[in-house]
Amino acid sequence: MAALDGVAMGALVWPTKRDWRLAASDMVRGLLAWEIWTLLGVSDIRQRYKRSRLGQFWITASMAFFVASTGVVYSLLFNQPIYDYVPLLAVNMTVWTLISGIVTDSTTAFVQAGMYLRQDALPKAIFVIRVLTRNLIILGHNIVIIPLVFLAFGVVPTPVAILAIPGLALLIVAAFAVTLISSLLCTRFRDLPQIVQNLLQIAFFVTPVLWRPEQIGESAFYLVALNPFAAFLRIVADPLRGQVPDALAYTNALLSTLILFAIALPLFARFRARIVYWL
Amino acid sequence: MASITLTNATVEIPIYNARGRSFRSNILRHVGGRLEPDNRDVVIVRAVNDITLSLKPGDRLALIGHNGAGKSTLLRIFSGAYEPSTGTAEISGTVSSLLEITMGMDPELTGAENIVLRGVFVGLSIDEARRLIPEIAEWSELGEYLALPLRTYSSGMLLRNDRPRAL
């Protein structure tokens, strides 16, 4: 923490009462400013696809291409029936894209908002929630794939699918804390986004996105049980495929969320006011 | 009642070089032996030093000083964008600031989109901000140019686009 500040060198300072009060007010005002973060989130997407004919449906199209091509190759590679594997992949990739999109975007949340933060006393939390909004819009475009794939391969959704909603809610809550931590540290340390990107790539391969936990047997137990990415993936993806996520996934997700907040809140309270100096 | 109160406000801005910005070298400096003094990676600029003042409605304050004296930094404190690194600044009421030529607008967004965004920033609803567009189009004489991205504007046009704040 000493290296973080650069000004109060050497002193590991716990946030003061005033820090906590200002941080709490920042978050409350940030959450209430829904018009700002929806506007920012929507305009992010609009801007990205402004000059293309398909517009934001490029999101949907590229997901469809990915699922179709990877689905064929990996079902052959893993020797899995295609009508089984493609629906699994479609669901997993949709949820994984949400997770990885949030983590990726979190690294630039404050840097990208520099022009606003240097000028106005806007709550910092707005720019954290903007990242979530943006990625939920992308999820909205990708999720269209799932019913289409289910229809094509004759998968009948079960009422269990409703469990995906609380799963998604918990994922978003945890994502708020992740974005808070990552955006703050990435503003201070500019090589961190590259490190995060690398870790995310590794996470993609050790998390059961392209494969099933059963496929690598006993040894996968820890990989899946202890991996928070796997837990959040499963509490959203499993119900969509008609499977009730096991208690382990929920326990892992809940504990991870608590730990993330235990880190995010003091960090934000302590360094919230410094963010603009780091830009 | 609107007011601005600064108590012993000091702003120290850290300026980092590439090494000071690096997570890797910040970790590695705590590992193994040390060959060089490590405190050169951050230069600290004290932009505002120990200011105490209080402004009430009706007060006018002019800041005079040479380049780099800290006038803009002090204004950033007044706007609430900078919080003093030591001391406190209590700002109640809303502050409109004109600090940079881009004035917190996104060059990639169109004039109209920036107007809505600025309007929402200062506390209007999206609908209220949208209703301002025709009026601003006329008043600023930007007219149809409001549909173009801000980066295509000339400096004069940029200034004229910031009406929600003026309102």
Short mmCIF file of C-alpha atoms in Angstrom, two decimals, chain A residues 22-273:
data_model
loop_
_atom_site.label_atom_id
_atom_site.label_comp_id
_atom_site.label_asym_id
_atom_site.label_seq_id
_atom_site.Cartn_x
_atom_site.Cartn_y
_atom_site.Cartn_z
CA LEU A 22 -16.92 9.97 1.48
CA ALA A 23 -16.49 6.55 -0.11
CA ALA A 24 -19.96 5.48 1.02
CA SER A 25 -21.48 8.67 -0.31
CA ASP A 26 -19.60 8.19 -3.60
CA MET A 27 -21.08 4.71 -4.00
CA VAL A 28 -24.61 5.70 -3.07
CA ARG A 29 -24.59 8.72 -5.38
CA GLY A 30 -22.97 6.61 -8.08
CA LEU A 31 -25.65 3.93 -7.85
CA LEU A 32 -28.43 6.51 -7.89
CA ALA A 33 -27.01 8.26 -10.96
CA TRP A 34 -28.51 5.58 -13.20
CA GLU A 35 -29.15 8.05 -16.00
CA ILE A 36 -25.45 8.78 -16.29
CA TRP A 37 -24.23 5.18 -16.31
CA THR A 38 -26.91 3.94 -18.67
CA LEU A 39 -26.16 6.83 -21.02
CA LEU A 40 -22.42 6.14 -20.87
CA GLY A 41 -22.85 2.37 -21.23
CA VAL A 42 -25.21 2.66 -24.19
CA SER A 43 -23.08 5.26 -25.94
CA ASP A 44 -19.99 3.04 -25.49
CA ILE A 45 -21.68 0.30 -27.45
CA ARG A 46 -23.20 2.65 -29.98
CA GLN A 47 -19.84 4.25 -30.64
CA ARG A 48 -18.02 0.98 -31.08
CA TYR A 49 -20.31 -0.13 -33.88
CA LYS A 50 -21.35 3.22 -35.29
CA ARG A 51 -19.82 2.91 -38.72
CA SER A 52 -20.67 -0.69 -39.46
CA ARG A 53 -23.71 -1.90 -41.28
CA LEU A 54 -24.65 -4.66 -38.85
CA GLY A 55 -24.13 -2.21 -36.03
CA GLN A 56 -24.09 -3.71 -32.57
CA PHE A 57 -25.31 -7.02 -33.99
CA TRP A 58 -21.69 -7.68 -34.81
CA ILE A 59 -21.56 -8.77 -31.18
CA THR A 60 -24.18 -11.44 -31.85
CA ALA A 61 -22.70 -12.37 -35.21
CA SER A 62 -19.16 -12.88 -33.94
CA MET A 63 -20.43 -15.00 -31.05
CA ALA A 64 -22.42 -17.11 -33.51
CA PHE A 65 -19.34 -17.61 -35.70
CA PHE A 66 -17.25 -18.54 -32.69
CA VAL A 67 -19.76 -21.06 -31.36
CA ALA A 68 -20.30 -22.60 -34.79
CA SER A 69 -16.63 -23.00 -35.68
CA THR A 70 -15.28 -23.92 -32.26
CA GLY A 71 -18.31 -26.14 -31.67
CA VAL A 72 -17.57 -28.27 -34.73
CA VAL A 73 -13.82 -28.54 -34.14
CA TYR A 74 -13.95 -29.27 -30.42
CA SER A 75 -16.81 -31.74 -30.63
CA LEU A 76 -14.60 -33.73 -33.02
CA LEU A 77 -11.52 -33.16 -30.87
CA PHE A 78 -13.25 -34.22 -27.66
CA ASN A 79 -15.23 -36.92 -29.42
CA GLN A 80 -18.48 -35.45 -28.17
CA PRO A 81 -21.79 -35.56 -30.03
CA ILE A 82 -22.29 -32.17 -31.66
CA TYR A 83 -25.91 -31.84 -30.45
CA ASP A 84 -24.54 -32.09 -26.93
CA TYR A 85 -21.42 -30.01 -27.23
CA VAL A 86 -22.63 -26.96 -29.16
CA PRO A 87 -25.41 -26.04 -26.67
CA LEU A 88 -22.86 -26.41 -23.83
CA LEU A 89 -20.43 -24.16 -25.64
CA ALA A 90 -23.06 -21.55 -26.52
CA VAL A 91 -24.14 -21.20 -22.90
CA ASN A 92 -20.63 -21.25 -21.46
CA MET A 93 -19.22 -18.77 -23.94
CA THR A 94 -22.08 -16.33 -23.40
CA VAL A 95 -21.43 -16.28 -19.67
CA TRP A 96 -17.65 -16.31 -20.06
CA THR A 97 -17.81 -13.34 -22.43
CA LEU A 98 -19.60 -11.40 -19.71
CA ILE A 99 -16.99 -12.31 -17.09
CA SER A 100 -13.96 -11.67 -19.29
CA GLY A 101 -15.47 -8.51 -20.77
CA ILE A 102 -15.96 -7.01 -17.33
CA VAL A 103 -12.45 -7.92 -16.20
CA THR A 104 -10.90 -6.53 -19.39
CA ASP A 105 -12.90 -3.30 -19.32
CA SER A 106 -12.26 -2.81 -15.61
CA THR A 107 -8.59 -2.14 -16.33
CA THR A 108 -9.41 1.06 -18.21
CA ALA A 109 -12.50 2.23 -16.31
CA PHE A 110 -10.95 5.34 -14.73
CA VAL A 111 -8.25 6.02 -17.33
CA GLN A 112 -10.94 6.13 -19.99
CA ALA A 113 -13.00 8.54 -17.89
CA GLY A 114 -10.06 10.87 -17.28
CA MET A 115 -11.59 13.73 -19.21
CA TYR A 116 -14.66 13.67 -16.95
CA LEU A 117 -12.89 12.96 -13.67
CA ARG A 118 -10.37 15.78 -14.03
CA GLN A 119 -13.17 18.24 -14.60
CA ASP A 120 -16.14 17.38 -12.42
CA ALA A 121 -16.85 16.06 -8.97
CA LEU A 122 -18.63 13.00 -10.33
CA PRO A 123 -18.89 9.91 -8.11
CA LYS A 124 -16.16 7.47 -9.14
CA ALA A 125 -18.59 4.57 -8.77
CA ILE A 126 -20.43 5.75 -11.89
CA PHE A 127 -17.52 4.64 -14.05
CA VAL A 128 -17.37 1.28 -12.32
CA ILE A 129 -21.07 0.67 -12.94
CA ARG A 130 -20.66 1.91 -16.52
CA VAL A 131 -18.37 -1.08 -17.17
CA LEU A 132 -21.04 -3.42 -15.83
CA THR A 133 -23.77 -1.73 -17.88
CA ARG A 134 -21.73 -1.93 -21.06
CA ASN A 135 -21.07 -5.64 -20.58
CA LEU A 136 -24.67 -6.41 -19.66
CA ILE A 137 -25.73 -4.83 -22.96
CA ILE A 138 -23.26 -7.13 -24.72
CA LEU A 139 -24.71 -10.06 -22.79
CA GLY A 140 -28.15 -9.04 -24.04
CA HIS A 141 -26.90 -9.36 -27.60
CA ASN A 142 -25.11 -12.67 -27.06
CA ILE A 143 -27.88 -14.37 -25.14
CA VAL A 144 -29.98 -14.43 -28.31
CA ILE A 145 -27.71 -17.25 -29.52
CA ILE A 146 -28.79 -19.61 -26.75
CA PRO A 147 -32.46 -20.13 -27.72
CA LEU A 148 -31.44 -20.42 -31.37
CA VAL A 149 -28.88 -23.13 -30.60
CA PHE A 150 -31.34 -24.90 -28.28
CA LEU A 151 -33.93 -24.81 -31.05
CA ALA A 152 -31.48 -26.13 -33.63
CA PHE A 153 -30.34 -29.04 -31.46
CA GLY A 154 -33.66 -29.78 -29.81
CA VAL A 155 -32.65 -28.89 -26.26
CA VAL A 156 -35.69 -28.24 -24.08
CA PRO A 157 -35.08 -25.70 -21.31
CA THR A 158 -36.27 -26.72 -17.86
CA PRO A 159 -37.72 -24.54 -15.06
CA VAL A 160 -34.30 -24.84 -13.38
CA ALA A 161 -33.20 -22.10 -15.79
CA ILE A 162 -34.78 -19.56 -13.45
CA LEU A 163 -31.84 -20.16 -11.06
CA ALA A 164 -29.63 -18.35 -13.56
CA ILE A 165 -31.17 -15.06 -12.41
CA PRO A 166 -29.91 -15.13 -8.80
CA GLY A 167 -26.66 -16.51 -10.18
CA LEU A 168 -26.31 -13.57 -12.52
CA ALA A 169 -27.22 -11.17 -9.71
CA LEU A 170 -24.42 -12.55 -7.52
CA LEU A 171 -22.02 -12.40 -10.46
CA ILE A 172 -22.83 -8.71 -10.99
CA VAL A 173 -22.36 -7.92 -7.30
CA ALA A 174 -18.97 -9.63 -7.31
CA ALA A 175 -18.09 -7.94 -10.61
CA PHE A 176 -18.67 -4.56 -8.96
CA ALA A 177 -15.98 -5.36 -6.38
CA VAL A 178 -13.61 -6.78 -9.01
CA THR A 179 -14.01 -3.70 -11.18
CA LEU A 180 -13.45 -1.42 -8.19
CA ILE A 181 -10.17 -3.15 -7.29
CA SER A 182 -8.90 -3.61 -10.81
CA SER A 183 -9.77 -0.14 -12.12
CA LEU A 184 -8.13 1.53 -9.13
CA LEU A 185 -4.90 -0.46 -9.24
CA CYS A 186 -4.70 -0.28 -13.04
CA THR A 187 -4.89 3.50 -12.90
CA ARG A 188 -1.91 3.59 -10.57
CA PHE A 189 0.13 0.81 -12.19
CA ARG A 190 -0.02 1.07 -15.94
CA ASP A 191 1.53 -2.32 -16.65
CA LEU A 192 -1.18 -4.07 -14.67
CA PRO A 193 -3.71 -4.24 -17.56
CA GLN A 194 -1.27 -6.45 -19.48
CA ILE A 195 -0.81 -8.69 -16.46
CA VAL A 196 -4.57 -8.92 -15.95
CA GLN A 197 -5.05 -9.75 -19.64
CA ASN A 198 -2.53 -12.59 -19.36
CA LEU A 199 -4.10 -14.01 -16.22
CA LEU A 200 -7.50 -13.85 -17.87
CA GLN A 201 -6.25 -15.88 -20.80
CA ILE A 202 -4.94 -18.54 -18.46
CA ALA A 203 -8.22 -18.45 -16.54
CA PHE A 204 -10.09 -19.17 -19.77
CA PHE A 205 -8.23 -22.42 -20.26
CA VAL A 206 -8.31 -23.66 -16.66
CA THR A 207 -12.01 -22.85 -16.29
CA PRO A 208 -14.49 -25.36 -17.72
CA VAL A 209 -15.67 -23.18 -20.59
CA LEU A 210 -14.68 -25.34 -23.56
CA TRP A 211 -14.69 -28.60 -21.62
CA ARG A 212 -16.70 -30.44 -18.99
CA PRO A 213 -15.24 -31.05 -15.53
CA GLU A 214 -16.01 -34.77 -15.98
CA GLN A 215 -13.66 -34.93 -18.96
CA ILE A 216 -10.46 -34.61 -16.95
CA GLY A 217 -11.68 -36.63 -14.02
CA GLU A 218 -10.59 -36.48 -10.38
CA SER A 219 -7.69 -34.14 -10.98
CA ALA A 220 -10.10 -31.46 -12.15
CA PHE A 221 -11.82 -31.37 -8.80
CA TYR A 222 -9.62 -28.65 -7.34
CA LEU A 223 -9.44 -26.80 -10.61
CA VAL A 224 -13.18 -26.48 -10.62
CA ALA A 225 -13.93 -26.38 -6.89
CA LEU A 226 -11.41 -23.72 -5.94
CA ASN A 227 -11.51 -21.66 -9.12
CA PRO A 228 -13.76 -18.64 -8.55
CA PHE A 229 -14.16 -18.16 -12.31
CA ALA A 230 -15.55 -21.68 -12.53
CA ALA A 231 -17.93 -21.01 -9.64
CA PHE A 232 -19.39 -17.86 -11.20
CA LEU A 233 -19.57 -19.52 -14.60
CA ARG A 234 -21.46 -22.50 -13.19
CA ILE A 235 -24.01 -20.61 -11.10
CA VAL A 236 -25.19 -18.86 -14.27
CA ALA A 237 -24.47 -21.40 -17.02
CA ASP A 238 -25.54 -24.66 -15.35
CA PRO A 239 -29.18 -23.64 -14.71
CA LEU A 240 -29.53 -22.53 -18.35
CA ARG A 241 -28.60 -26.07 -19.37
CA GLY A 242 -31.11 -27.52 -16.92
CA GLN A 243 -28.61 -28.47 -14.24
CA VAL A 244 -28.83 -27.29 -10.64
CA PRO A 245 -25.38 -25.93 -9.68
CA ASP A 246 -23.92 -27.81 -6.74
CA ALA A 247 -23.63 -26.25 -3.30
CA LEU A 248 -19.88 -26.04 -3.73
CA ALA A 249 -20.22 -23.60 -6.62
CA TYR A 250 -22.55 -21.38 -4.58
CA THR A 251 -20.28 -21.52 -1.52
CA ASN A 252 -17.26 -20.63 -3.60
CA ALA A 253 -19.07 -17.76 -5.33
CA LEU A 254 -20.39 -16.35 -2.06
CA LEU A 255 -17.05 -16.59 -0.27
CA SER A 256 -15.24 -15.05 -3.25
CA THR A 257 -17.70 -12.16 -3.25
CA LEU A 258 -17.13 -11.54 0.46
CA ILE A 259 -13.35 -11.63 0.06
CA LEU A 260 -13.51 -9.30 -2.94
CA PHE A 261 -15.52 -6.76 -0.97
CA ALA A 262 -13.21 -7.09 2.01
CA ILE A 263 -10.42 -5.96 -0.31
CA ALA A 264 -12.35 -3.54 -2.50
CA LEU A 265 -14.02 -1.42 0.17
CA PRO A 266 -10.97 -0.41 2.24
CA LEU A 267 -8.94 0.06 -0.95
CA PHE A 268 -11.56 2.32 -2.44
CA ALA A 269 -12.12 4.25 0.79
CA ARG A 270 -8.40 4.83 1.18
CA PHE A 271 -7.49 5.75 -2.41
CA ARG A 272 -10.73 7.08 -3.94
CA ALA A 273 -9.53 10.69 -3.73
#
